[in-house]
PDB file of C-alpha atoms and ligand atoms in Angstrom:
ATOM      1  CA  UNK N 282       8.915 -10.426  15.116  1.00  0.00           C
ATOM      2  CA  UNK N 283       7.111  -9.209  12.287  1.00  0.00           C
ATOM      3  CA  UNK N 284       7.669  -9.807   8.917  1.00  0.00           C
ATOM      4  CA  UNK N 285       9.310  -8.561   5.869  1.00  0.00           C
ATOM      5  CA  UNK N 286       7.875 -10.063   2.677  1.00  0.00           C
ATOM      6  CA  UNK N 287      11.283 -10.562   1.409  1.00  0.00           C
ATOM      7  CA  UNK N 288      12.234 -14.078   0.764  1.00  0.00           C
ATOM      8  CA  UNK N 289      15.204 -15.732   2.175  1.00  0.00           C
ATOM      9  CA  UNK N 290      18.164 -14.097   0.277  1.00  0.00           C
ATOM     10  CA  UNK N 291      21.149 -15.827  -1.136  1.00  0.00           C
ATOM     11  CA  UNK N 292      24.570 -14.721  -1.107  1.00  0.00           C
ATOM     12  CA  UNK N 293      27.067 -17.282  -2.928  1.00  0.00           C
ATOM     13  CA  UNK N 294      30.317 -16.336  -1.426  1.00  0.00           C
ATOM     14  CA  UNK N 295      32.139 -17.128   1.675  1.00  0.00           C
ATOM     15  CA  UNK N 296      31.759 -20.475   3.311  1.00  0.00           C
ATOM     16  CA  UNK N 297      29.818 -19.989   6.539  1.00  0.00           C
ATOM     17  CA  UNK N 298      28.608 -22.467   9.236  1.00  0.00           C
ATOM     18  CA  UNK N 299      25.261 -22.390  10.509  1.00  0.00           C
ATOM     19  CA  UNK N 300      24.108 -19.957  13.064  1.00  0.00           C
ATOM     20  CA  UNK N 301      20.937 -18.188  14.296  1.00  0.00           C
ATOM     21  CA  UNK N 302      21.197 -15.095  16.427  1.00  0.00           C
ATOM     22  CA  UNK N 303      20.009 -15.224  20.043  1.00  0.00           C
ATOM     23  CA  UNK N 304      16.378 -14.594  19.147  1.00  0.00           C
ATOM     24  CA  UNK N 305      16.522 -16.787  15.978  1.00  0.00           C
ATOM     25  CA  UNK N 306      16.798 -14.244  13.250  1.00  0.00           C
ATOM     26  CA  UNK N 307      18.803 -14.926  10.288  1.00  0.00           C
ATOM     27  CA  UNK N 308      19.652 -18.507   9.407  1.00  0.00           C
ATOM     28  CA  UNK N 309      22.856 -19.127   7.520  1.00  0.00           C
ATOM     29  CA  UNK N 310      23.525 -22.453   5.998  1.00  0.00           C
ATOM     30  CA  UNK N 311      26.872 -24.039   5.254  1.00  0.00           C
ATOM     31  CA  UNK N 312      28.643 -24.020   2.048  1.00  0.00           C
ATOM     32  CA  UNK N 313      26.793 -21.459  -0.104  1.00  0.00           C
ATOM     33  CA  UNK N 314      26.436 -18.729   2.711  1.00  0.00           C
ATOM     34  CA  UNK N 315      22.482 -18.983   2.255  1.00  0.00           C
ATOM     35  CA  UNK N 316      20.123 -17.093   4.548  1.00  0.00           C
ATOM     36  CA  UNK N 317      16.766 -18.276   4.984  1.00  0.00           C
ATOM     37  CA  UNK N 318      14.524 -15.808   6.937  1.00  0.00           C
ATOM     38  CA  UNK N 319      12.277 -17.836   9.879  1.00  0.00           C
ATOM     39  CA  UNK N 320       8.707 -18.093   8.979  1.00  0.00           C
ATOM     40  CA  UNK N 321       6.200 -18.920  11.401  1.00  0.00           C
ATOM     41  CA  UNK N 322       2.292 -19.730  10.234  1.00  0.00           C
ATOM     42  CA  UNK N 323      -0.679 -20.364  12.379  1.00  0.00           C
ATOM     43  CA  UNK N 324      -3.038 -22.902  10.331  1.00  0.00           C
ATOM     44  CA  UNK N 325      -6.519 -22.092  12.105  1.00  0.00           C
ATOM     45  CA  UNK N 326      -7.983 -25.061  10.150  1.00  0.00           C
ATOM     46  CA  UNK N 327     -11.963 -25.040  10.630  1.00  0.00           C
ATOM     47  CA  UNK N 328     -11.688 -22.583  13.616  1.00  0.00           C
ATOM     48  CA  UNK N 329     -13.028 -20.449  15.334  1.00  0.00           C
ATOM     49  CA  UNK N 330     -16.694 -21.102  14.893  1.00  0.00           C
ATOM     50  CA  UNK N 331     -17.689 -17.529  14.449  1.00  0.00           C
ATOM     51  CA  UNK N 332     -16.710 -14.359  12.795  1.00  0.00           C
ATOM     52  CA  UNK N 333     -16.415 -12.371  16.144  1.00  0.00           C
ATOM     53  CA  UNK N 334     -14.174 -15.151  17.562  1.00  0.00           C
ATOM     54  CA  UNK N 335     -12.032 -14.790  14.648  1.00  0.00           C
ATOM     55  CA  UNK N 336     -11.639 -11.063  14.897  1.00  0.00           C
ATOM     56  CA  UNK N 337     -11.076 -11.183  18.802  1.00  0.00           C
ATOM     57  CA  UNK N 338      -8.353 -13.771  18.156  1.00  0.00           C
ATOM     58  CA  UNK N 339      -6.747 -11.650  15.477  1.00  0.00           C
ATOM     59  CA  UNK N 340      -7.029  -8.505  17.721  1.00  0.00           C
ATOM     60  CA  UNK N 341      -5.714 -10.665  20.605  1.00  0.00           C
ATOM     61  CA  UNK N 342      -2.481 -11.832  18.713  1.00  0.00           C
ATOM     62  CA  UNK N 343      -1.740  -8.321  17.379  1.00  0.00           C
ATOM     63  CA  UNK N 344      -1.861  -6.660  20.830  1.00  0.00           C
ATOM     64  CA  UNK N 345       1.059  -9.181  21.387  1.00  0.00           C
ATOM     65  CA  UNK N 346       2.935  -8.509  18.192  1.00  0.00           C
ATOM     66  CA  UNK N 347       4.155  -5.027  19.683  1.00  0.00           C
ATOM     67  CA  UNK N 348       5.655  -6.834  22.856  1.00  0.00           C
ATOM     68  CA  UNK N 349       7.705  -9.162  20.897  1.00  0.00           C
ATOM     69  CA  UNK N 350      11.405  -8.562  20.801  1.00  0.00           C
ATOM     70  CA  UNK N 351      12.255  -9.358  17.272  1.00  0.00           C
ATOM     71  CA  UNK N 352      10.192  -6.632  15.857  1.00  0.00           C
ATOM     72  CA  UNK N 353      10.904  -4.951  12.418  1.00  0.00           C
ATOM     73  CA  UNK N 354       8.633  -3.337   9.935  1.00  0.00           C
ATOM     74  CA  UNK N 355       7.524  -4.875   6.705  1.00  0.00           C
ATOM     75  CA  UNK N 356      10.162  -3.512   4.494  1.00  0.00           C
ATOM     76  CA  UNK N 357      12.871  -4.192   7.019  1.00  0.00           C
ATOM     77  CA  UNK N 358      15.504  -6.715   7.258  1.00  0.00           C
ATOM     78  CA  UNK N 359      15.094 -10.729   6.501  1.00  0.00           C
ATOM     79  CA  UNK N 360      16.561 -10.993   9.896  1.00  0.00           C
ATOM     80  CA  UNK N 361      13.148 -10.621  11.515  1.00  0.00           C
ATOM     81  CA  UNK N 362      10.512 -13.556  11.602  1.00  0.00           C
ATOM     82  CA  UNK N 363       7.829 -13.589   8.958  1.00  0.00           C
ATOM     83  CA  UNK N 364       4.466 -14.295  10.216  1.00  0.00           C
ATOM     84  CA  UNK N 365       1.418 -15.658   8.254  1.00  0.00           C
ATOM     85  CA  UNK N 366      -2.136 -16.379   9.573  1.00  0.00           C
ATOM     86  CA  UNK N 367      -4.357 -18.782   7.722  1.00  0.00           C
ATOM     87  CA  UNK N 368      -7.940 -18.344   8.751  1.00  0.00           C
ATOM     88  CA  UNK N 369     -10.902 -20.016   7.237  1.00  0.00           C
ATOM     89  CA  UNK N 370     -12.241 -18.417   3.844  1.00  0.00           C
ATOM     90  CA  UNK N 371     -15.089 -16.054   5.539  1.00  0.00           C
ATOM     91  CA  UNK N 372     -12.712 -14.606   7.907  1.00  0.00           C
ATOM     92  CA  UNK N 373      -9.747 -13.702   5.622  1.00  0.00           C
ATOM     93  CA  UNK N 374     -10.460 -10.420   4.422  1.00  0.00           C
ATOM     94  CA  UNK N 375     -11.286  -8.984   7.648  1.00  0.00           C
ATOM     95  CA  UNK N 376      -8.328 -10.619   9.773  1.00  0.00           C
ATOM     96  CA  UNK N 377      -6.124  -9.172   7.087  1.00  0.00           C
ATOM     97  CA  UNK N 378      -7.627  -5.818   7.764  1.00  0.00           C
ATOM     98  CA  UNK N 379      -6.660  -6.184  11.552  1.00  0.00           C
ATOM     99  CA  UNK N 380      -3.138  -8.044  11.157  1.00  0.00           C
ATOM    100  CA  UNK N 381      -1.522  -6.138   8.258  1.00  0.00           C
ATOM    101  CA  UNK N 382      -0.729  -2.945   9.977  1.00  0.00           C
ATOM    102  CA  UNK N 383       1.597  -5.150  12.099  1.00  0.00           C
ATOM    103  CA  UNK N 384       3.211  -6.664   9.051  1.00  0.00           C
ATOM    104  CA  UNK N 385       1.429  -9.912   9.542  1.00  0.00           C
ATOM    105  CA  UNK N 386       0.126 -11.678   6.359  1.00  0.00           C
ATOM    106  CA  UNK N 387      -2.463 -13.917   5.612  1.00  0.00           C
ATOM    107  CA  UNK N 388      -3.137 -17.028   3.483  1.00  0.00           C
ATOM    108  CA  UNK N 389      -5.546 -19.454   2.449  1.00  0.00           C
ATOM    109  CA  UNK N 390      -5.862 -22.894   3.593  1.00  0.00           C
ATOM    110  CA  UNK N 391      -6.645 -24.412   0.060  1.00  0.00           C
ATOM    111  CA  UNK N 392      -7.772 -23.551  -3.432  1.00  0.00           C
ATOM    112  CA  UNK N 393      -8.934 -25.485  -6.378  1.00  0.00           C
ATOM    113  CA  UNK N 394      -6.815 -25.868  -9.359  1.00  0.00           C
ATOM    114  CA  UNK N 395      -9.411 -24.538 -11.953  1.00  0.00           C
ATOM    115  CA  UNK N 396      -9.743 -20.924 -12.649  1.00  0.00           C
ATOM    116  CA  UNK N 397     -13.703 -20.353 -12.435  1.00  0.00           C
ATOM    117  CA  UNK N 398     -16.774 -22.158 -13.226  1.00  0.00           C
ATOM    118  CA  UNK N 399     -19.124 -24.866 -12.262  1.00  0.00           C
ATOM    119  CA  UNK N 400     -17.227 -26.092  -9.138  1.00  0.00           C
ATOM    120  CA  UNK N 401     -19.874 -25.742  -6.483  1.00  0.00           C
ATOM    121  CA  UNK N 402     -18.151 -25.032  -2.884  1.00  0.00           C
ATOM    122  CA  UNK N 403     -14.789 -24.342  -4.497  1.00  0.00           C
ATOM    123  CA  UNK N 404     -12.433 -21.329  -4.256  1.00  0.00           C
ATOM    124  CA  UNK N 405     -10.129 -20.226  -6.703  1.00  0.00           C
ATOM    125  CA  UNK N 406      -6.587 -18.870  -6.667  1.00  0.00           C
ATOM    126  CA  UNK N 407      -7.627 -15.614  -8.353  1.00  0.00           C
ATOM    127  CA  UNK N 408     -10.100 -15.250  -5.466  1.00  0.00           C
ATOM    128  CA  UNK N 409      -7.724 -15.471  -2.491  1.00  0.00           C
ATOM    129  CA  UNK N 410      -5.316 -13.508  -4.531  1.00  0.00           C
ATOM    130  CA  UNK N 411      -7.783 -10.853  -4.808  1.00  0.00           C
ATOM    131  CA  UNK N 412      -8.450 -10.429  -1.060  1.00  0.00           C
ATOM    132  CA  UNK N 413      -4.683 -10.210  -0.131  1.00  0.00           C
ATOM    133  CA  UNK N 414      -3.568 -13.667   0.327  1.00  0.00           C
ATOM    134  CA  UNK N 415       0.071 -14.034  -0.029  1.00  0.00           C
ATOM    135  CA  UNK N 416       0.406 -17.929   0.670  1.00  0.00           C
ATOM    136  CA  UNK N 417      -1.723 -20.802  -0.010  1.00  0.00           C
ATOM    137  CA  UNK N 418      -1.658 -24.236   1.952  1.00  0.00           C
ATOM    138  CA  UNK N 419      -1.099 -27.004  -0.724  1.00  0.00           C
ATOM    139  CA  UNK N 420      -1.134 -30.834   0.312  1.00  0.00           C
ATOM    140  CA  UNK N 421      -1.893 -30.660   3.968  1.00  0.00           C
ATOM    141  CA  UNK N 422      -2.557 -34.075   5.163  1.00  0.00           C
ATOM    142  CA  UNK N 423      -6.200 -33.111   6.106  1.00  0.00           C
ATOM    143  CA  UNK N 424      -6.893 -32.381   2.813  1.00  0.00           C
ATOM    144  CA  UNK N 425      -5.023 -35.512   1.590  1.00  0.00           C
ATOM    145  CA  UNK N 426      -6.924 -37.864   3.785  1.00  0.00           C
ATOM    146  CA  UNK N 427     -10.106 -36.315   4.336  1.00  0.00           C
ATOM    147  CA  UNK N 428     -10.623 -34.917   1.092  1.00  0.00           C
ATOM    148  CA  UNK N 429      -8.635 -37.285  -1.345  1.00  0.00           C
ATOM    149  CA  UNK N 430      -6.433 -34.731  -2.409  1.00  0.00           C
ATOM    150  CA  UNK N 431      -4.079 -36.580  -4.693  1.00  0.00           C
ATOM    151  CA  UNK N 432      -0.400 -35.662  -5.411  1.00  0.00           C
ATOM    152  CA  UNK N 433      -1.580 -34.860  -9.020  1.00  0.00           C
ATOM    153  CA  UNK N 434      -3.962 -32.266  -7.749  1.00  0.00           C
ATOM    154  CA  UNK N 435      -1.684 -30.934  -5.211  1.00  0.00           C
ATOM    155  CA  UNK N 436       0.816 -30.437  -7.997  1.00  0.00           C
ATOM    156  CA  UNK N 437      -1.837 -28.388 -10.087  1.00  0.00           C
ATOM    157  CA  UNK N 438      -2.836 -26.442  -7.029  1.00  0.00           C
ATOM    158  CA  UNK N 439       1.005 -25.601  -6.388  1.00  0.00           C
ATOM    159  CA  UNK N 440       1.351 -24.417 -10.119  1.00  0.00           C
ATOM    160  CA  UNK N 441      -1.751 -22.391 -10.130  1.00  0.00           C
ATOM    161  CA  UNK N 442      -0.935 -20.817  -6.728  1.00  0.00           C
ATOM    162  CA  UNK N 443       2.612 -19.795  -8.450  1.00  0.00           C
ATOM    163  CA  UNK N 444       0.800 -18.642 -11.641  1.00  0.00           C
ATOM    164  CA  UNK N 445      -1.202 -16.016  -9.459  1.00  0.00           C
ATOM    165  CA  UNK N 446       1.742 -14.621  -7.852  1.00  0.00           C
ATOM    166  CA  UNK N 447       1.237 -16.415  -4.575  1.00  0.00           C
ATOM    167  CA  UNK N 448       3.289 -18.381  -2.446  1.00  0.00           C
ATOM    168  CA  UNK N 449       2.465 -22.218  -1.831  1.00  0.00           C
ATOM    169  CA  UNK N 450       3.115 -23.716   1.455  1.00  0.00           C
ATOM    170  CA  UNK N 451       3.491 -27.352   0.317  1.00  0.00           C
ATOM    171  CA  UNK N 452       2.768 -29.578   3.159  1.00  0.00           C
ATOM    172  CA  UNK N 453       4.565 -32.913   3.109  1.00  0.00           C
ATOM    173  CA  UNK N 454       4.907 -36.001   5.878  1.00  0.00           C
ATOM    174  CA  UNK N 455       4.511 -39.639   6.588  1.00  0.00           C
ATOM    175  CA  UNK N 456       1.375 -41.219   8.353  1.00  0.00           C
ATOM    176  CA  UNK N 457       2.066 -43.229  11.400  1.00  0.00           C
ATOM    177  CA  UNK N 458       1.801 -46.520   9.656  1.00  0.00           C
ATOM    178  CA  UNK N 459       4.612 -45.284   7.338  1.00  0.00           C
ATOM    179  CA  UNK N 460       6.583 -44.257  10.326  1.00  0.00           C
ATOM    180  CA  UNK N 461       6.260 -47.469  11.830  1.00  0.00           C
ATOM    181  CA  UNK N 462       7.357 -49.076   8.492  1.00  0.00           C
ATOM    182  CA  UNK N 463      10.385 -46.838   8.380  1.00  0.00           C
ATOM    183  CA  UNK N 464       9.745 -45.363   5.044  1.00  0.00           C
ATOM    184  CA  UNK N 465       9.733 -41.715   5.961  1.00  0.00           C
ATOM    185  CA  UNK N 466      12.247 -40.619   3.645  1.00  0.00           C
ATOM    186  CA  UNK N 467      10.909 -42.500   0.706  1.00  0.00           C
ATOM    187  CA  UNK N 468       7.369 -40.920   1.244  1.00  0.00           C
ATOM    188  CA  UNK N 469       8.840 -37.545   1.633  1.00  0.00           C
ATOM    189  CA  UNK N 470      10.950 -38.144  -1.473  1.00  0.00           C
ATOM    190  CA  UNK N 471       7.813 -39.383  -3.405  1.00  0.00           C
ATOM    191  CA  UNK N 472       5.602 -36.229  -2.310  1.00  0.00           C
ATOM    192  CA  UNK N 473       8.411 -33.659  -2.968  1.00  0.00           C
ATOM    193  CA  UNK N 474       8.898 -35.020  -6.545  1.00  0.00           C
ATOM    194  CA  UNK N 475       5.575 -35.523  -7.483  1.00  0.00           C
ATOM    195  CA  UNK N 476       3.931 -32.449  -6.012  1.00  0.00           C
ATOM    196  CA  UNK N 477       6.671 -30.102  -7.306  1.00  0.00           C
ATOM    197  CA  UNK N 478       6.841 -31.839 -10.860  1.00  0.00           C
ATOM    198  CA  UNK N 479       7.368 -29.025 -13.680  1.00  0.00           C
ATOM    199  CA  UNK N 480       8.024 -26.449 -11.094  1.00  0.00           C
ATOM    200  CA  UNK N 481      11.035 -24.349 -12.276  1.00  0.00           C
ATOM    201  CA  UNK N 482      14.006 -23.417 -10.284  1.00  0.00           C
ATOM    202  CA  UNK N 483      12.935 -19.783 -10.605  1.00  0.00           C
ATOM    203  CA  UNK N 484       9.284 -20.646  -9.182  1.00  0.00           C
ATOM    204  CA  UNK N 485      10.833 -22.606  -6.349  1.00  0.00           C
ATOM    205  CA  UNK N 486      12.156 -19.498  -4.751  1.00  0.00           C
ATOM    206  CA  UNK N 487       8.414 -18.914  -3.984  1.00  0.00           C
ATOM    207  CA  UNK N 488       7.651 -22.160  -2.420  1.00  0.00           C
ATOM    208  CA  UNK N 489       8.011 -23.144   1.275  1.00  0.00           C
ATOM    209  CA  UNK N 490       7.835 -26.452   2.349  1.00  0.00           C
ATOM    210  CA  UNK N 491       6.344 -27.925   5.615  1.00  0.00           C
ATOM    211  CA  UNK N 492       7.221 -31.290   7.174  1.00  0.00           C
ATOM    212  CA  UNK N 493       4.447 -32.219   9.087  1.00  0.00           C
ATOM    213  CA  UNK N 494       4.700 -36.110  10.319  1.00  0.00           C
ATOM    214  CA  UNK N 495       1.148 -36.933  10.196  1.00  0.00           C
ATOM    215  CA  UNK N 496       1.379 -38.644  13.432  1.00  0.00           C
ATOM    216  CA  UNK N 497       2.290 -35.654  15.311  1.00  0.00           C
ATOM    217  CA  UNK N 498      -0.495 -33.441  14.227  1.00  0.00           C
ATOM    218  CA  UNK N 499      -3.004 -32.749  16.838  1.00  0.00           C
ATOM    219  CA  UNK N 500      -1.669 -35.563  18.967  1.00  0.00           C
ATOM    220  CA  UNK N 501       0.617 -33.543  21.258  1.00  0.00           C
ATOM    221  CA  UNK N 502       3.144 -35.947  19.948  1.00  0.00           C
ATOM    222  CA  UNK N 503       5.936 -33.546  18.755  1.00  0.00           C
ATOM    223  CA  UNK N 504       8.565 -35.068  16.669  1.00  0.00           C
ATOM    224  CA  UNK N 505      12.037 -34.924  18.368  1.00  0.00           C
ATOM    225  CA  UNK N 506      13.722 -31.885  16.934  1.00  0.00           C
ATOM    226  CA  UNK N 507      17.011 -33.839  15.811  1.00  0.00           C
ATOM    227  CA  UNK N 508      14.807 -36.452  14.217  1.00  0.00           C
ATOM    228  CA  UNK N 509      12.921 -33.786  12.128  1.00  0.00           C
ATOM    229  CA  UNK N 510      16.104 -31.878  11.437  1.00  0.00           C
ATOM    230  CA  UNK N 511      17.223 -35.276   9.910  1.00  0.00           C
ATOM    231  CA  UNK N 512      14.097 -35.430   7.512  1.00  0.00           C
ATOM    232  CA  UNK N 513      14.548 -31.649   6.698  1.00  0.00           C
ATOM    233  CA  UNK N 514      17.984 -32.470   5.603  1.00  0.00           C
ATOM    234  CA  UNK N 515      17.163 -35.237   3.761  1.00  0.00           C
ATOM    235  CA  UNK N 516      14.155 -33.393   1.728  1.00  0.00           C
ATOM    236  CA  UNK N 517      17.319 -30.893   0.749  1.00  0.00           C
ATOM    237  CA  UNK N 518      19.172 -33.679  -0.725  1.00  0.00           C
ATOM    238  CA  UNK N 519      15.891 -34.599  -2.962  1.00  0.00           C
ATOM    239  CA  UNK N 520      15.714 -31.123  -3.915  1.00  0.00           C
ATOM    240  CA  UNK N 521      19.342 -30.987  -4.826  1.00  0.00           C
ATOM    241  CA  UNK N 522      18.993 -33.857  -7.176  1.00  0.00           C
ATOM    242  CA  UNK N 523      15.741 -32.145  -8.554  1.00  0.00           C
ATOM    243  CA  UNK N 524      17.154 -28.859  -8.918  1.00  0.00           C
ATOM    244  CA  UNK N 525      20.686 -28.024  -7.560  1.00  0.00           C
ATOM    245  CA  UNK N 526      22.579 -27.413  -4.100  1.00  0.00           C
ATOM    246  CA  UNK N 527      21.658 -23.680  -4.318  1.00  0.00           C
ATOM    247  CA  UNK N 528      17.987 -24.260  -4.487  1.00  0.00           C
ATOM    248  CA  UNK N 529      17.965 -27.060  -1.975  1.00  0.00           C
ATOM    249  CA  UNK N 530      19.914 -24.748   0.713  1.00  0.00           C
ATOM    250  CA  UNK N 531      17.900 -21.812  -0.201  1.00  0.00           C
ATOM    251  CA  UNK N 532      14.225 -22.973   0.392  1.00  0.00           C
ATOM    252  CA  UNK N 533      12.771 -22.624   3.544  1.00  0.00           C
ATOM    253  CA  UNK N 534      11.438 -25.621   5.530  1.00  0.00           C
ATOM    254  CA  UNK N 535       8.971 -25.613   8.422  1.00  0.00           C
ATOM    255  CA  UNK N 536       8.145 -28.294  10.782  1.00  0.00           C
ATOM    256  CA  UNK N 537       4.710 -28.852  11.767  1.00  0.00           C
ATOM    257  CA  UNK N 538       2.809 -31.014  14.171  1.00  0.00           C
ATOM    258  CA  UNK N 539       2.082 -30.366  17.540  1.00  0.00           C
ATOM    259  CA  UNK N 540       4.372 -27.222  18.105  1.00  0.00           C
ATOM    260  CA  UNK N 541       3.894 -25.446  21.389  1.00  0.00           C
ATOM    261  CA  UNK N 542       5.763 -22.566  23.102  1.00  0.00           C
ATOM    262  CA  UNK N 543       7.628 -25.563  25.186  1.00  0.00           C
ATOM    263  CA  UNK N 544       8.919 -27.252  21.924  1.00  0.00           C
ATOM    264  CA  UNK N 545       9.533 -24.246  19.592  1.00  0.00           C
ATOM    265  CA  UNK N 546      13.184 -23.089  20.986  1.00  0.00           C
ATOM    266  CA  UNK N 547      14.231 -26.686  20.413  1.00  0.00           C
ATOM    267  CA  UNK N 548      13.121 -26.747  16.881  1.00  0.00           C
ATOM    268  CA  UNK N 549      14.163 -23.591  15.832  1.00  0.00           C
ATOM    269  CA  UNK N 550      17.952 -24.233  17.405  1.00  0.00           C
ATOM    270  CA  UNK N 551      18.044 -27.028  14.455  1.00  0.00           C
ATOM    271  CA  UNK N 552      20.039 -26.072  11.555  1.00  0.00           C
ATOM    272  CA  UNK N 553      17.678 -26.904   8.743  1.00  0.00           C
ATOM    273  CA  UNK N 554      14.192 -25.991  10.487  1.00  0.00           C
ATOM    274  CA  UNK N 555      13.408 -22.606   9.416  1.00  0.00           C
ATOM    275  CA  UNK N 556       9.912 -22.018  10.976  1.00  0.00           C
ATOM    276  CA  UNK N 557       6.849 -24.035  12.221  1.00  0.00           C
ATOM    277  CA  UNK N 558       3.358 -24.550  10.732  1.00  0.00           C
ATOM    278  CA  UNK N 559       1.323 -24.352  14.012  1.00  0.00           C
ATOM    279  CA  UNK N 560      -2.071 -25.804  14.508  1.00  0.00           C
ATOM    280  CA  UNK N 561      -3.812 -25.897  17.724  1.00  0.00           C
ATOM    281  CA  UNK N 562      -1.447 -23.534  19.620  1.00  0.00           C
ATOM    282  CA  UNK N 563      -2.126 -20.837  16.867  1.00  0.00           C
ATOM    283  CA  UNK N 564      -5.897 -20.817  18.383  1.00  0.00           C
ATOM    284  CA  UNK N 565      -4.436 -19.312  21.453  1.00  0.00           C
ATOM    285  CA  UNK N 566      -2.789 -15.666  20.793  1.00  0.00           C
ATOM    286  CA  UNK N 567      -0.355 -15.842  23.882  1.00  0.00           C
ATOM    287  CA  UNK N 568       1.056 -19.184  22.690  1.00  0.00           C
ATOM    288  CA  UNK N 569       1.137 -18.394  18.857  1.00  0.00           C
ATOM    289  CA  UNK N 570       3.151 -15.182  19.841  1.00  0.00           C
ATOM    290  CA  UNK N 571       5.566 -16.916  21.967  1.00  0.00           C
ATOM    291  CA  UNK N 572       6.056 -19.550  19.279  1.00  0.00           C
ATOM    292  CA  UNK N 573       6.710 -16.459  16.802  1.00  0.00           C
ATOM    293  CA  UNK N 574       9.121 -15.070  19.545  1.00  0.00           C
ATOM    294  CA  UNK N 575      11.252 -18.129  19.568  1.00  0.00           C
ATOM    295  CA  UNK N 576      14.563 -17.976  21.269  1.00  0.00           C
ATOM    296  CA  UNK N 577      16.852 -20.345  19.159  1.00  0.00           C
ATOM    297  CA  UNK N 578      20.376 -20.922  20.548  1.00  0.00           C
ATOM    298  CA  UNK N 579      23.419 -21.351  18.593  1.00  0.00           C
ATOM    299  CA  UNK N 580      24.367 -24.938  17.521  1.00  0.00           C
TER     300      UNK N 580
HETATM  301  P1  13P C 782      -1.318 -29.049  15.310  1.00  0.00           P
HETATM  302  O1  13P C 782      -0.274 -28.046  15.560  1.00  0.00           O
HETATM  303  O2  13P C 782      -2.443 -28.879  15.841  1.00  0.00           O
HETATM  304  O3  13P C 782      -0.640 -30.225  15.642  1.00  0.00           O
HETATM  305  O4  13P C 782      -1.318 -28.837  13.896  1.00  0.00           O
HETATM  306  C1  13P C 782      -0.395 -28.749  12.829  1.00  0.00           C
HETATM  307  C2  13P C 782      -0.824 -28.907  11.632  1.00  0.00           C
HETATM  308  O5  13P C 782      -1.582 -29.304  10.800  1.00  0.00           O
HETATM  309  C3  13P C 782      -0.667 -27.363  11.015  1.00  0.00           C
HETATM  310  O6  13P C 782      -0.853 -27.234   9.581  1.00  0.00           O
END
C-alpha cells in the first residue's frame, strides 16, 4: 500500500465495467469510466492513553508498511491504497513525523468551524492544517451523539475544512433504531443533503464520504457487505441528484463499523465500497496493516 496524495482520477470516455485488481487497487466504475483510489483510514478515537504508546503504534505500523504488497511511493499511481491515520490532537505532529516517510498521511478527528478566538477547548482548521493534517473527520456519529454535533454545524465544519485546503471525511449513517424502522436511506439522504449544502461540485472532489451504520460501530456487528454496498449505491443516487452522475461516481465512499482483517476483503470486493474507516482494529498495527493490504477479488 502506501499512498499517493492524488484523488481518484476521472476519465470520461469508454464504458467500463467495475473491476479491481487482485490486490484491490484501481476501482473502475460503470458508464463513466471513473477510477476511485482506495482509501483506508485509522480513527484512533481517544486512544492510546499516552504519547509513547501512540508513537509506538505509529512505529509498529510503519514497520509493517514495507512488507505490504501494494506498495508505491507518494507520487506514484492512483492504483495504490491511500492510508490516513487520525491520532488524537496532541499526538498528530509526532505521528506525522514518523509515518510521513512511508507516504502515510495524518488527519484530525474534528475541528471547530470558527477561525479563532474565545472558544476554550476548541481547535481550528488552520491549526491542524499548520501541523500537516490532510484530512479532517466531520460528522462522526460519536460527535453527533455525545457532543451534539448538528447537521448545521457539520456543514459549517465541512466548508471550513475545504476552505483551508484540507479534505473532509464526512461520516453518515443510521442508528440501530433507524435501522429497525427501515429508514436507513432516508437518514443517509438527509445527512448528505444537509451536511453538503452549499458545497460546490469542484469542492466535492476533495470530499470523502464514510457510511458508518451506528449500530455497527464498536459492536463487532459488521454490516453485511452486500447491504453496505446497496447503501453506498443509494448515496451515489442522492449525489447524482444534488450534483450530477460524474460527481456521484467519482466520490470515494468508505464503509466504517467493526471492520477487521476478516471482513475487509469481502467489503472491498464490492463495487461501490472504496475503502474503510477503521476504529478498534486500527489500534493494532498488524490488523490495520492487513486491512490496508486487503485482497479484493473481481466481481
Ligand atoms: P470500529 O471499527 O471500532 O467499529 O469504529 C468504527 C468507527 O467509528 C471509525 O470511525
